[in-house]
Short mmCIF file of C-alpha atoms and ligand atoms in Angstrom, two decimals:
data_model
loop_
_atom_site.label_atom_id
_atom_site.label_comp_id
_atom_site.label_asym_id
_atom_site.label_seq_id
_atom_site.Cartn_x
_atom_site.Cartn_y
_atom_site.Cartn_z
CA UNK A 969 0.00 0.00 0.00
CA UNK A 970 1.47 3.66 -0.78
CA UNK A 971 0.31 6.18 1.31
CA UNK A 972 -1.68 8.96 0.35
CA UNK A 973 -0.08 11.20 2.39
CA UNK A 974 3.62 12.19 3.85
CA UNK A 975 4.82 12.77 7.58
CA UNK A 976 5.05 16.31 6.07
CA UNK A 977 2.27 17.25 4.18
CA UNK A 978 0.16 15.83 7.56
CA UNK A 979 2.31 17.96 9.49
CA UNK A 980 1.64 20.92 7.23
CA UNK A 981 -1.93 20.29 6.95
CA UNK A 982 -2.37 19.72 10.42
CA UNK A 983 -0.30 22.55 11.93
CA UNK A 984 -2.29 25.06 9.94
CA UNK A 985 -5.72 24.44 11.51
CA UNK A 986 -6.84 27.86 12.81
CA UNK A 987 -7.34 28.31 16.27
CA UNK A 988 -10.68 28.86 17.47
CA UNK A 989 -12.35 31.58 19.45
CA UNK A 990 -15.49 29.45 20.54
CA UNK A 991 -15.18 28.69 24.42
CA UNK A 992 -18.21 26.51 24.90
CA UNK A 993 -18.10 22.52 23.71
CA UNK A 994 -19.79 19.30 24.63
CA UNK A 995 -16.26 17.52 24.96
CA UNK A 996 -12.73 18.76 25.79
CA UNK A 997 -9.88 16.36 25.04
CA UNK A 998 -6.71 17.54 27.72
CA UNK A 999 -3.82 16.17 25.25
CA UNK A 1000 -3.17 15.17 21.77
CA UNK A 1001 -0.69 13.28 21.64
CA UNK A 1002 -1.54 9.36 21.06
CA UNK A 1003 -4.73 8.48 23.23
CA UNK A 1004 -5.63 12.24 22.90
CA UNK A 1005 -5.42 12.06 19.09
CA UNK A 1006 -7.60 9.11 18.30
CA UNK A 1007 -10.14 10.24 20.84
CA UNK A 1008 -10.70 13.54 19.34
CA UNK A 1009 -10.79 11.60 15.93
CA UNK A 1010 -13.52 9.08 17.52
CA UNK A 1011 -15.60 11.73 19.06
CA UNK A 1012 -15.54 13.82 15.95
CA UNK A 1013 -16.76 11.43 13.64
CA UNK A 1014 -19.93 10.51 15.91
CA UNK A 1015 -20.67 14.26 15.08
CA UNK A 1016 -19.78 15.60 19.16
CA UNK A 1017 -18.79 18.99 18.95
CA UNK A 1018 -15.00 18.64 20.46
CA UNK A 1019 -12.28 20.63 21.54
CA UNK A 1020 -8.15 19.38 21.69
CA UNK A 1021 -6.32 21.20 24.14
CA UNK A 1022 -1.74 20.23 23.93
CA UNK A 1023 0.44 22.16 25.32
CA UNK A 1024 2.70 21.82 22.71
CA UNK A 1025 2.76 20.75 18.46
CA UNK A 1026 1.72 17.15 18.32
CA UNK A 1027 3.63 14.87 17.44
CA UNK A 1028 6.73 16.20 19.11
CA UNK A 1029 9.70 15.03 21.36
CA UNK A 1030 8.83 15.97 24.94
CA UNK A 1031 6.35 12.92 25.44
CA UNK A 1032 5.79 9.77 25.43
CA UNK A 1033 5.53 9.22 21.97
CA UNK A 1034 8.45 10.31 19.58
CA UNK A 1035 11.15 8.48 18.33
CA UNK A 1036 10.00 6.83 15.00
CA UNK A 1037 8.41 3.36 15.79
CA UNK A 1038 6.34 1.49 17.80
CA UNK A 1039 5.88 -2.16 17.67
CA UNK A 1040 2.30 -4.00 17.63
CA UNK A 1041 1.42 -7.55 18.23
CA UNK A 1042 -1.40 -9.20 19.73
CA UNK A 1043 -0.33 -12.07 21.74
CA UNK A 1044 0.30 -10.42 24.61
CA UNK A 1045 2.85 -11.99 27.40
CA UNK A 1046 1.99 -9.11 30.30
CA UNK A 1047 -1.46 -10.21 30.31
CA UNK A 1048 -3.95 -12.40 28.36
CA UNK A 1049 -6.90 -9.97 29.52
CA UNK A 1050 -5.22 -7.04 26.85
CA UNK A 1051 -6.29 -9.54 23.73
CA UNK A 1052 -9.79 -8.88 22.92
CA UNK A 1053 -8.66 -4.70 23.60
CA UNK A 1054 -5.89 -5.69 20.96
CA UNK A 1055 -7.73 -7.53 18.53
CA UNK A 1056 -10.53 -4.71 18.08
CA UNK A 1057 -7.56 -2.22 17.51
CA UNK A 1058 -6.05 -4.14 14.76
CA UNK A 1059 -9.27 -3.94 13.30
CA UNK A 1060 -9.32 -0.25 13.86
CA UNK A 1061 -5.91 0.44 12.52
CA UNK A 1062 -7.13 -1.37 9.26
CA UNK A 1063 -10.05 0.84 9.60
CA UNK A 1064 -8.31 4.04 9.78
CA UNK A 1065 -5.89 2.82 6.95
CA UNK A 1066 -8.88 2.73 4.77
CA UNK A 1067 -10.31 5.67 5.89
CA UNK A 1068 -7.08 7.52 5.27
CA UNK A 1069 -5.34 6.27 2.69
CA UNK A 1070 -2.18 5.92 4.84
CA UNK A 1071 -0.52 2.98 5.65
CA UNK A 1072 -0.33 2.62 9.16
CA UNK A 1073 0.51 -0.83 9.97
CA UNK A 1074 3.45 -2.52 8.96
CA UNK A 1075 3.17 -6.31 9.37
CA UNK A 1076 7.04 -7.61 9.21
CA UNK A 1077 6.62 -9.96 12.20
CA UNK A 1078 8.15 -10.09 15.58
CA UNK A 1079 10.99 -12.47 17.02
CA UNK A 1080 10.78 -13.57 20.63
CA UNK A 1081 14.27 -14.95 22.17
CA UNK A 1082 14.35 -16.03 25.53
CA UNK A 1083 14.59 -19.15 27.99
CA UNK A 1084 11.41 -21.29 27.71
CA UNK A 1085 10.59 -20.77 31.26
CA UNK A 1086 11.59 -16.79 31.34
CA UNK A 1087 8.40 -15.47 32.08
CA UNK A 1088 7.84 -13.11 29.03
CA UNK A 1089 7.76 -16.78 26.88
CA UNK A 1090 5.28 -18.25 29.07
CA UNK A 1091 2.81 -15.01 29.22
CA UNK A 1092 3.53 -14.87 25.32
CA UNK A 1093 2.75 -18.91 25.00
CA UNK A 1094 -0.29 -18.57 27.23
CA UNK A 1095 -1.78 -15.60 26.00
CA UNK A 1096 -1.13 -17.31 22.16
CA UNK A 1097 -2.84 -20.28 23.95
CA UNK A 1098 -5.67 -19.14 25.47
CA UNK A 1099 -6.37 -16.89 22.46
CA UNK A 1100 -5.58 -19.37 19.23
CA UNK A 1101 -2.96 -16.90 18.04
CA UNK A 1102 -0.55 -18.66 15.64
CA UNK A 1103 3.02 -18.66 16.96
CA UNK A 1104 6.30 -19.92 14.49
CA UNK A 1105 8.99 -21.66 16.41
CA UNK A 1106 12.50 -21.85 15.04
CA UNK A 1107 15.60 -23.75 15.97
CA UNK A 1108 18.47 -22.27 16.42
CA UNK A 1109 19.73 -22.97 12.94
CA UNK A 1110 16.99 -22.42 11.18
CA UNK A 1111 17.11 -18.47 12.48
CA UNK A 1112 20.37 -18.29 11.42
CA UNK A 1113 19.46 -18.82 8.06
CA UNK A 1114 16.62 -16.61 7.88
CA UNK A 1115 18.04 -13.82 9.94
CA UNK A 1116 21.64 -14.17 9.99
CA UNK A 1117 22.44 -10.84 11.58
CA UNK A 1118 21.15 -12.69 15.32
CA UNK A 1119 23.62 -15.00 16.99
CA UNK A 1120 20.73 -16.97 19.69
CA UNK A 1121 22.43 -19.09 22.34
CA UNK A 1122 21.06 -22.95 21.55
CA UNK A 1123 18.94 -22.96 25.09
CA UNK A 1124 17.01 -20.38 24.26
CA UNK A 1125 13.48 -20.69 22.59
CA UNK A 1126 12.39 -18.66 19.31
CA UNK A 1127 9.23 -17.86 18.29
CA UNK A 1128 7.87 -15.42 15.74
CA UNK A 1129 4.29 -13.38 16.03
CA UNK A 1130 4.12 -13.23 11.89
CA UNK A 1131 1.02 -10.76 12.35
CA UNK A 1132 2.98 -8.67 14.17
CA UNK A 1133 4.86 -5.73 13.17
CA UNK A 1134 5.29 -1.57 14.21
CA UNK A 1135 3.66 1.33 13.54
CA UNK A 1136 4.94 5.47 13.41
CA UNK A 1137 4.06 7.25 16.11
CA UNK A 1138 4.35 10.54 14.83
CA UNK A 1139 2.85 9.61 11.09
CA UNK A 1140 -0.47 7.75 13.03
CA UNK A 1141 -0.82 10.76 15.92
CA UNK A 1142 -0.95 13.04 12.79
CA UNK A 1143 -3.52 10.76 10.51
CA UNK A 1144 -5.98 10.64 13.41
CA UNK A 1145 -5.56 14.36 13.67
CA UNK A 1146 -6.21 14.65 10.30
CA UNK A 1147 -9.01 12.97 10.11
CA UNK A 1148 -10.53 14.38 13.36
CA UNK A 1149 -9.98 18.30 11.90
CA UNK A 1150 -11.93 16.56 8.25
CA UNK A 1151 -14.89 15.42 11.12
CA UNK A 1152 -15.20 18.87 12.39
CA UNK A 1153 -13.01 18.90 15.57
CA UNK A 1154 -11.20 22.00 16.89
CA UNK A 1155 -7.75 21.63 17.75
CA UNK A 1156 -5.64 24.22 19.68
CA UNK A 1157 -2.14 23.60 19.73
CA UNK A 1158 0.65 25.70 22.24
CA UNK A 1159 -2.46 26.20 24.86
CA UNK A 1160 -1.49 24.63 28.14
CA UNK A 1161 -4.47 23.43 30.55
CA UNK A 1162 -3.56 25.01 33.99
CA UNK A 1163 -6.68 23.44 36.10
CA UNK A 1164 -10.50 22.40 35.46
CA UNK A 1165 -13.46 22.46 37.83
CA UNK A 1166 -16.35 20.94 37.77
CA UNK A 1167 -20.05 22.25 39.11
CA UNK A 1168 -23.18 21.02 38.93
CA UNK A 1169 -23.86 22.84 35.45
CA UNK A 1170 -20.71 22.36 33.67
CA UNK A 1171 -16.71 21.65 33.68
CA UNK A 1172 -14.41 24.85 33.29
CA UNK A 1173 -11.18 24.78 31.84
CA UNK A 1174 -8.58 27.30 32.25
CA UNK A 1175 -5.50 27.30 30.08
CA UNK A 1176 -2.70 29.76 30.26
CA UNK A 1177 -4.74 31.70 26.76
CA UNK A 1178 -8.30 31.20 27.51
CA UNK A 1179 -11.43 29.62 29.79
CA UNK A 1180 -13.44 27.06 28.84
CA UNK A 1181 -16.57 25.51 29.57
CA UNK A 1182 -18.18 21.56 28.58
CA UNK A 1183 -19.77 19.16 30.00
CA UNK A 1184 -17.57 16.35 29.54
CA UNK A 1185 -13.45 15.74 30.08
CA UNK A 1186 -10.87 13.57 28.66
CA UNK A 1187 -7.50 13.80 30.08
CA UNK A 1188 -4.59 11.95 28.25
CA UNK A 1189 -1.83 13.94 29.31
CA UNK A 1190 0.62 10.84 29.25
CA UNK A 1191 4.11 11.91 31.59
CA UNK A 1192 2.42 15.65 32.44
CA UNK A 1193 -0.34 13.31 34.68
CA UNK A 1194 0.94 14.45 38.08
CA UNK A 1195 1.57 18.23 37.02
CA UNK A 1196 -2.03 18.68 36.44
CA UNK A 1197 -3.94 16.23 38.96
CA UNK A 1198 -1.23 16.63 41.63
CA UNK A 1199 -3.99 15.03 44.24
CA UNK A 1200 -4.38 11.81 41.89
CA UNK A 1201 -4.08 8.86 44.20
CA UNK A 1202 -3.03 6.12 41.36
CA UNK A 1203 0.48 4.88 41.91
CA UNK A 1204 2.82 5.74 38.77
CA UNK A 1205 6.52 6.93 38.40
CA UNK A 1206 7.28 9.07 35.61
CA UNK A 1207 10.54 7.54 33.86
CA UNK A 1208 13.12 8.47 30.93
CA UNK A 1209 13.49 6.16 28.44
CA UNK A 1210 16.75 5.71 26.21
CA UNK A 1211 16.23 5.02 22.08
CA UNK A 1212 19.61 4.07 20.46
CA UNK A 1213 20.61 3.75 16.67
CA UNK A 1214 23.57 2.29 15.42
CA UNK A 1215 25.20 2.32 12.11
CA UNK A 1216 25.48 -1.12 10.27
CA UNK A 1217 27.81 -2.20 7.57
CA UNK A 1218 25.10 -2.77 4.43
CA UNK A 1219 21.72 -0.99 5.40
CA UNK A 1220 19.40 -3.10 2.97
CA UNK A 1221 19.97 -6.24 5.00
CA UNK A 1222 18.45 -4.58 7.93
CA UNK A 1223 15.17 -3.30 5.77
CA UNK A 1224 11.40 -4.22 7.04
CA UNK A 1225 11.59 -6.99 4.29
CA UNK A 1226 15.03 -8.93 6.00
CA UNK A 1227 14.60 -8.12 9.49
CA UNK A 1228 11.22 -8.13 11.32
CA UNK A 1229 10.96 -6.35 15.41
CA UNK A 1230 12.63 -8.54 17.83
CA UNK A 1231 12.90 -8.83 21.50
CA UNK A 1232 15.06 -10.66 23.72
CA UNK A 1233 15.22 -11.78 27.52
CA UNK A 1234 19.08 -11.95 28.64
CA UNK A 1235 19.09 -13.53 31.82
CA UNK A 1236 21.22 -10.77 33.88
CA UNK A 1237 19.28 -7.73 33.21
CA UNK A 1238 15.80 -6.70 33.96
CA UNK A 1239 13.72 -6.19 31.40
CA UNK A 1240 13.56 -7.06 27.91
CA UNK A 1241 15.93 -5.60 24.51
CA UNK A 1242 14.42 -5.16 21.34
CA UNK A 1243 15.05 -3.67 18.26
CA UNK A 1244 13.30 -2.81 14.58
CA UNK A 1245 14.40 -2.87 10.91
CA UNK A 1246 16.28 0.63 9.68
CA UNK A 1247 13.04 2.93 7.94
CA UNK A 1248 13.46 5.70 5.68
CA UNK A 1249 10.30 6.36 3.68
CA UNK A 1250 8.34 9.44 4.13
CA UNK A 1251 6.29 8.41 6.90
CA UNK A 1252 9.30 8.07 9.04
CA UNK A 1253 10.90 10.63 11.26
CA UNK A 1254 14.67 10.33 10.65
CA UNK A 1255 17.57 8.59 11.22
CA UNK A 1256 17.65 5.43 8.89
CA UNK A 1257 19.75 3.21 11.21
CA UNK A 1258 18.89 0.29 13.20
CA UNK A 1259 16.80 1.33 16.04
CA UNK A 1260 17.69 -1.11 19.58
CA UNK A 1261 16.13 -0.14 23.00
CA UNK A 1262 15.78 -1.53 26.36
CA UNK A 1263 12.30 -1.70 28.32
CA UNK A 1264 12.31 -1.54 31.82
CA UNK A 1265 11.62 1.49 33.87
CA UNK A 1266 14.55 3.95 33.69
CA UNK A 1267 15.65 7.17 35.90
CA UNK A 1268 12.69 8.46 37.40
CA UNK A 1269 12.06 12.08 35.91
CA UNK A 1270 10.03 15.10 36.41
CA UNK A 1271 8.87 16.27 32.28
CA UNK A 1272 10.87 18.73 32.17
CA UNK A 1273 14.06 17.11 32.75
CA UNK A 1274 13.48 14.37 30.18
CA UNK A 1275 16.30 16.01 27.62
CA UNK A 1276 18.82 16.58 30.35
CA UNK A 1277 20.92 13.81 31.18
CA UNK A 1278 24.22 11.01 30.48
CA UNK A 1279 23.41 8.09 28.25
CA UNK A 1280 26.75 6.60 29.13
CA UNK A 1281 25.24 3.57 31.47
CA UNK A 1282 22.27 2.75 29.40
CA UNK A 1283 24.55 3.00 25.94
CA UNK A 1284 27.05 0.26 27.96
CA UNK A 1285 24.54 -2.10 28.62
CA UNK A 1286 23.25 -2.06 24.95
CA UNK A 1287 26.72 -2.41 23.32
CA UNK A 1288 27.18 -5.62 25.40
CA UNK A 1289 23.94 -6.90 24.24
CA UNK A 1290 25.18 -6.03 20.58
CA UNK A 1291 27.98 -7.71 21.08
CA UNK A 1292 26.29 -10.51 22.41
CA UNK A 1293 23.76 -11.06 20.57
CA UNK A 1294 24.26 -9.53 16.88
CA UNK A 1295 28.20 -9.58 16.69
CA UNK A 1296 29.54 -8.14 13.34
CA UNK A 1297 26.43 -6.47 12.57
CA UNK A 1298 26.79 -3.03 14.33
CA UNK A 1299 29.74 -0.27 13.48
CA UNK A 1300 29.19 2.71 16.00
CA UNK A 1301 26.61 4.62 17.30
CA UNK A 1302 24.26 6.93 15.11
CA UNK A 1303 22.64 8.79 17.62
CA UNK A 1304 19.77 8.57 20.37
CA UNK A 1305 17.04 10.35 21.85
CA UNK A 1306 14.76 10.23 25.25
CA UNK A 1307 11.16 8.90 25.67
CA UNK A 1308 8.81 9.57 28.31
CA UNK A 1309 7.57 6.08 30.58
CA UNK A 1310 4.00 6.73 32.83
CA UNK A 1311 4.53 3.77 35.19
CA UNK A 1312 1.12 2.24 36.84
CA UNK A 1313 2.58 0.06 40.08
CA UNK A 1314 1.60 -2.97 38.47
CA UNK A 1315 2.28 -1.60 34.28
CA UNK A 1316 -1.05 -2.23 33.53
CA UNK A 1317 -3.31 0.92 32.05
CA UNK A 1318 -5.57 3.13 34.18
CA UNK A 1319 -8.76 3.74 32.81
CA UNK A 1320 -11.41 5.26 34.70
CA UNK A 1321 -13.54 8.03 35.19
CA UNK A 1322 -11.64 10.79 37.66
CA UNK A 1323 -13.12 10.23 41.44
CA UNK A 1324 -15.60 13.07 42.78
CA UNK A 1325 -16.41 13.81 39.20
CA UNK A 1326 -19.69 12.55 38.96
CA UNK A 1327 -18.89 10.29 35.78
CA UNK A 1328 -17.93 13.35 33.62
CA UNK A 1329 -14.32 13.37 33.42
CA UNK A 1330 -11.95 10.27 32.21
CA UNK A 1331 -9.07 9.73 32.50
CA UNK A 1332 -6.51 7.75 30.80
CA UNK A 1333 -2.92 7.13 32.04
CA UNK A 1334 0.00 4.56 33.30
CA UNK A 1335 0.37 3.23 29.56
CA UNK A 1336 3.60 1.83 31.12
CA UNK A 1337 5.90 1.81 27.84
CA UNK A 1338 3.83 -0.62 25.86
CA UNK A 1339 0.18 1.51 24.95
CA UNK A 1340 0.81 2.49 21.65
CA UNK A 1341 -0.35 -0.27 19.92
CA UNK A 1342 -3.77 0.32 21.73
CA UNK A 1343 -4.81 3.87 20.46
CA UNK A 1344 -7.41 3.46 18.26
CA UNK A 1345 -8.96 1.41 20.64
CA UNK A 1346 -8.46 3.39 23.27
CA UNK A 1347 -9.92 6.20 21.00
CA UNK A 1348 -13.20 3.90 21.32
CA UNK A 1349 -12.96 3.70 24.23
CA UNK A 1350 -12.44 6.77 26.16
CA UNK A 1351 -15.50 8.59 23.62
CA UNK A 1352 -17.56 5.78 24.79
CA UNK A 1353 -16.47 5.86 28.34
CA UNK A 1354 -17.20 10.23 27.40
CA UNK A 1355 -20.64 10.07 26.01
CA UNK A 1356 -22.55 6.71 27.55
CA UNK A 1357 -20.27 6.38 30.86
CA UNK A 1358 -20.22 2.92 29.60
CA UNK A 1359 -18.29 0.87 26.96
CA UNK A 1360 -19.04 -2.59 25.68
CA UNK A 1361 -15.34 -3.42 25.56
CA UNK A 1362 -13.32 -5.05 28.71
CA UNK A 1363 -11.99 -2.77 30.46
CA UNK A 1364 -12.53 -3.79 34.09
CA UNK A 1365 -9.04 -5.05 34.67
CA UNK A 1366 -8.02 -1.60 34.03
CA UNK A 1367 -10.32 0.02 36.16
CA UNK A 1368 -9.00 2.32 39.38
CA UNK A 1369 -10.85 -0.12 41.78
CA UNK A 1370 -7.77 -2.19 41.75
CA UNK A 1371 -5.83 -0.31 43.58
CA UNK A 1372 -8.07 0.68 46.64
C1 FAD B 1218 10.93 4.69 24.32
C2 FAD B 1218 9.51 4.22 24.24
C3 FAD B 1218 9.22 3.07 23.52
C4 FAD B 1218 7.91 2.60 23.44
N1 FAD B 1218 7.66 1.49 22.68
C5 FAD B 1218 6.38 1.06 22.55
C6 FAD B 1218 6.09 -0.02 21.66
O1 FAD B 1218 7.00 -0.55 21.00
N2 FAD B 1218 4.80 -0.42 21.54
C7 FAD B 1218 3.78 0.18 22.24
O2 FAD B 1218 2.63 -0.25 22.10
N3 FAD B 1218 4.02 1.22 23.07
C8 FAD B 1218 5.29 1.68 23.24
N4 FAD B 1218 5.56 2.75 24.03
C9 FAD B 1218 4.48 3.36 24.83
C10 FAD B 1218 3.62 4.36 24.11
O3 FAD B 1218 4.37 5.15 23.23
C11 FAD B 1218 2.91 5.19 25.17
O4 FAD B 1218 2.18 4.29 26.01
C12 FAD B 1218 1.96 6.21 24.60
O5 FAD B 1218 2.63 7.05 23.68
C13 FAD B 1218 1.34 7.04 25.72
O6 FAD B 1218 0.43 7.96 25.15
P1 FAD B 1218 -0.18 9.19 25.95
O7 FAD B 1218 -1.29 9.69 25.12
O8 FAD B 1218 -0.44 8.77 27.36
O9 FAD B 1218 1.01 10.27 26.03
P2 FAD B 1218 1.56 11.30 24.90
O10 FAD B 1218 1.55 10.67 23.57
O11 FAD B 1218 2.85 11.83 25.44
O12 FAD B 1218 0.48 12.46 24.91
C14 FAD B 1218 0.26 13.31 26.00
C15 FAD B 1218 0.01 14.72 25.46
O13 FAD B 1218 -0.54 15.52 26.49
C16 FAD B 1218 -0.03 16.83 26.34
N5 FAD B 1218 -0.19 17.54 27.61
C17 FAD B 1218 0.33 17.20 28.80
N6 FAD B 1218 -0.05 18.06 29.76
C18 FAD B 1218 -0.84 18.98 29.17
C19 FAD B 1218 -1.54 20.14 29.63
N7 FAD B 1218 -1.51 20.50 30.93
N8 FAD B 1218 -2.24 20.88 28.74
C20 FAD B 1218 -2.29 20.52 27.42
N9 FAD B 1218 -1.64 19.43 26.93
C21 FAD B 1218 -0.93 18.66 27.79
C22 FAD B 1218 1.41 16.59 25.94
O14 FAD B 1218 1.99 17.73 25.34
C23 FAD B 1218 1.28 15.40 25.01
O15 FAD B 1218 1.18 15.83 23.66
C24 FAD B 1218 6.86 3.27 24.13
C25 FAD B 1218 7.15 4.44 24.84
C26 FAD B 1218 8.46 4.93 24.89
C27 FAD B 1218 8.75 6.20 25.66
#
């Protein structure tokens, strides 16, 4: 599929929206970035008469969702309960692709390596399980011929997700903006949301240019959470987040169509590595090298200090595990960048409606480093939650109620 649009001409199209002067709405969205996006998109196209609110240009670097790709797969080793969310939002990226004319999804596959009995291969083998998601196993050889850039030690298992695959952040935040702006929402970029009250008649917003009334909230503010609802009891820790590329001897090997995502579980470190094929088409924020990362909580941040800090530890730690684990494949480093974690205690999602609120503000936070590949469902899902109080999708494992 070619896209009908460009990172660029999105970005043009979208910056240019004029800002509006109205101050009264039926739904305010606090946040466009990647819930934010898709649930001003949602409540758009059911014909609600919304209002974005970000504090800065969306998509842009001081959140949690820059840095070029995200990956998406569906059987899901953190918990089997996220399928049925993740099948509905594969539907809805193929959806939107229609819709748009942008290709969104980009199915390469993804390659598990790990232990057997390390516990992301048994969540991944149950949830597969449970679910009747097809999983490929290799052997150790028979990886080596297909991807010969990995060197996996022979205990270790290896399966492949072939459904599986990544997304752009920044090219997908912009297409649902798009598409909300075509649906008649108003977006207001540079505006920041200072507080909001709520009264019997209505919900006032107050940003640092204007005041606002509605009679519904959404509040996605990813990282920014405890900034605006310093009183929010949910547990989370925000965290920075180091993205690595690396030059490689002969890019085309590492291409979509020769390498698909990958994780794997090395037994001394937390966490889990992974990595995605080098990208340079035009829905693709730069650089074209190969892209390896490391997900596990990192350095516990306020925002504003995401940009300020030494990469020397975390850059260690991934040159062993290149050495390790895809020797003579790697030349030096490119470059890297910082990414905003919202921690829930137990990295699951919060979804909920805000307590004291009477049901008319939701909120939706503690995506934990892995909610990307849920925002067009989560777009249903928080419009729903915003106009019914309900949704017919299974959220309850999500709810606040779990941590009282
Ligand atoms: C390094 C890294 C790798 C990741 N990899 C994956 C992956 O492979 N797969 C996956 O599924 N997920 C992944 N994730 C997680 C995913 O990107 C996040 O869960 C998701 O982006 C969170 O979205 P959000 O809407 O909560 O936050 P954001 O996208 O950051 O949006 C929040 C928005 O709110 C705005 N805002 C904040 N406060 C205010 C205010 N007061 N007024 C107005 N606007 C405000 C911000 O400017 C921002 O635009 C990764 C995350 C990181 C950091």
């Amino acid at each position: 599929m070619n896209s009908a649009n460009t990172l660029k001409s999105l970005t043009d199209v979208v910056r240019n929206i004029k800002r509006t002067n109205k101050t009264t709405f039926e739904v305010i969205v606090i946040g466009l970035g990647s819930m934010g996006s898709a649930t001003t998109y949602e409540l758009a196209k059911k014909g609600v008469d919304v209002l974005g609110l970000d504090q800065f240009e969306p998509p842009h670097t001081n959140g949690s969702h820059s840095g070029q790709s995200r990956i998406v797969r569906k059987a899901y080793f953190e918990h089997p309960d996220y399928v049925p969310l993740l099948l509905r939002s594969f539907e809805k990226w193929n959806e939107m692709e229609q819709i748009s004319g942008n290709q969104l999804l980009h199915q390469n596959g993804f390659l598990y390596m790990g232990k057997p009995n390390h516990e992301v291969m048994t969540g991944l083998k149950n949830s597969a399980a449970l679910h009747h998601l097809p999983l490929q196993s290799f052997t150790t050889e028979t990886c080596k011929s297909a991807y010969p850039m990995f060197n996996v030690p022979s205990d270790y298992e290896i399966l492949m997700e072939k459904e599986a695959g990544f997304v752009s952040p920044e090219y997908s935040i912009l297409t649902f903006l798009h598409q909300a702006i075509q649906h008649g929402a108003q977006l207001n970029f540079n505006e920041k949301v200072e507080e909001f009250k709520s009264t019997k008649e209505h919900i006032t917003v107050k940003t640092n240019k204007q005041i606002y009334q509605c009679k519904k909230l959404v509040i996605s503010v990813g990282g920014y959470v405890q900034q605006l609802l310093p009183s929010f009891q949910a547990p989370q820790k925000i965290t920075r987040q180091l993205i690595s590329w690396w030059n490689v001897d002969i890019p085309n090997k590492f291409n979509e169509h020769n390498l698909p995502c990958w994780t794997l579980m090395h037994e001394d470190h937390p966490g889990i590595y992974y990595g995605f094929p080098m990208v340079n088409s035009a829905e693709f924020t730069s650089p074209f090298a190969l892209k390896i990362a490391h997900h596990t909580p990192g350095d516990e941040i306020s925002p504003e200090k995401l940009n300020d800090f030494n990469p020397q530890n975390e850059l260690k730690k991934l040159t062993a595990i290149i050495d390790q684990y895809l020797p003579n494949t790697v030349q030096t480093l490119h470059s890297f960048s910082a990414c905003m974690y919202t921690n829930s205690s137990d990295e699951n999602f919060i979804i909920d409606f805000l307590p004291d609120t009477d049901q008319r503000v939701v909120i939706a936070t503690g995506f934990s480093g892995h909610g990307f590949k849920f925002v067009p469902v989560m777009g249903e899902i928080l419009s729903d939650l915003a106009l019914t109080e309900t949704t017919s999708l299974p959220i309850e494992f999500l709810r606040l109620k779990r941590f009282q």
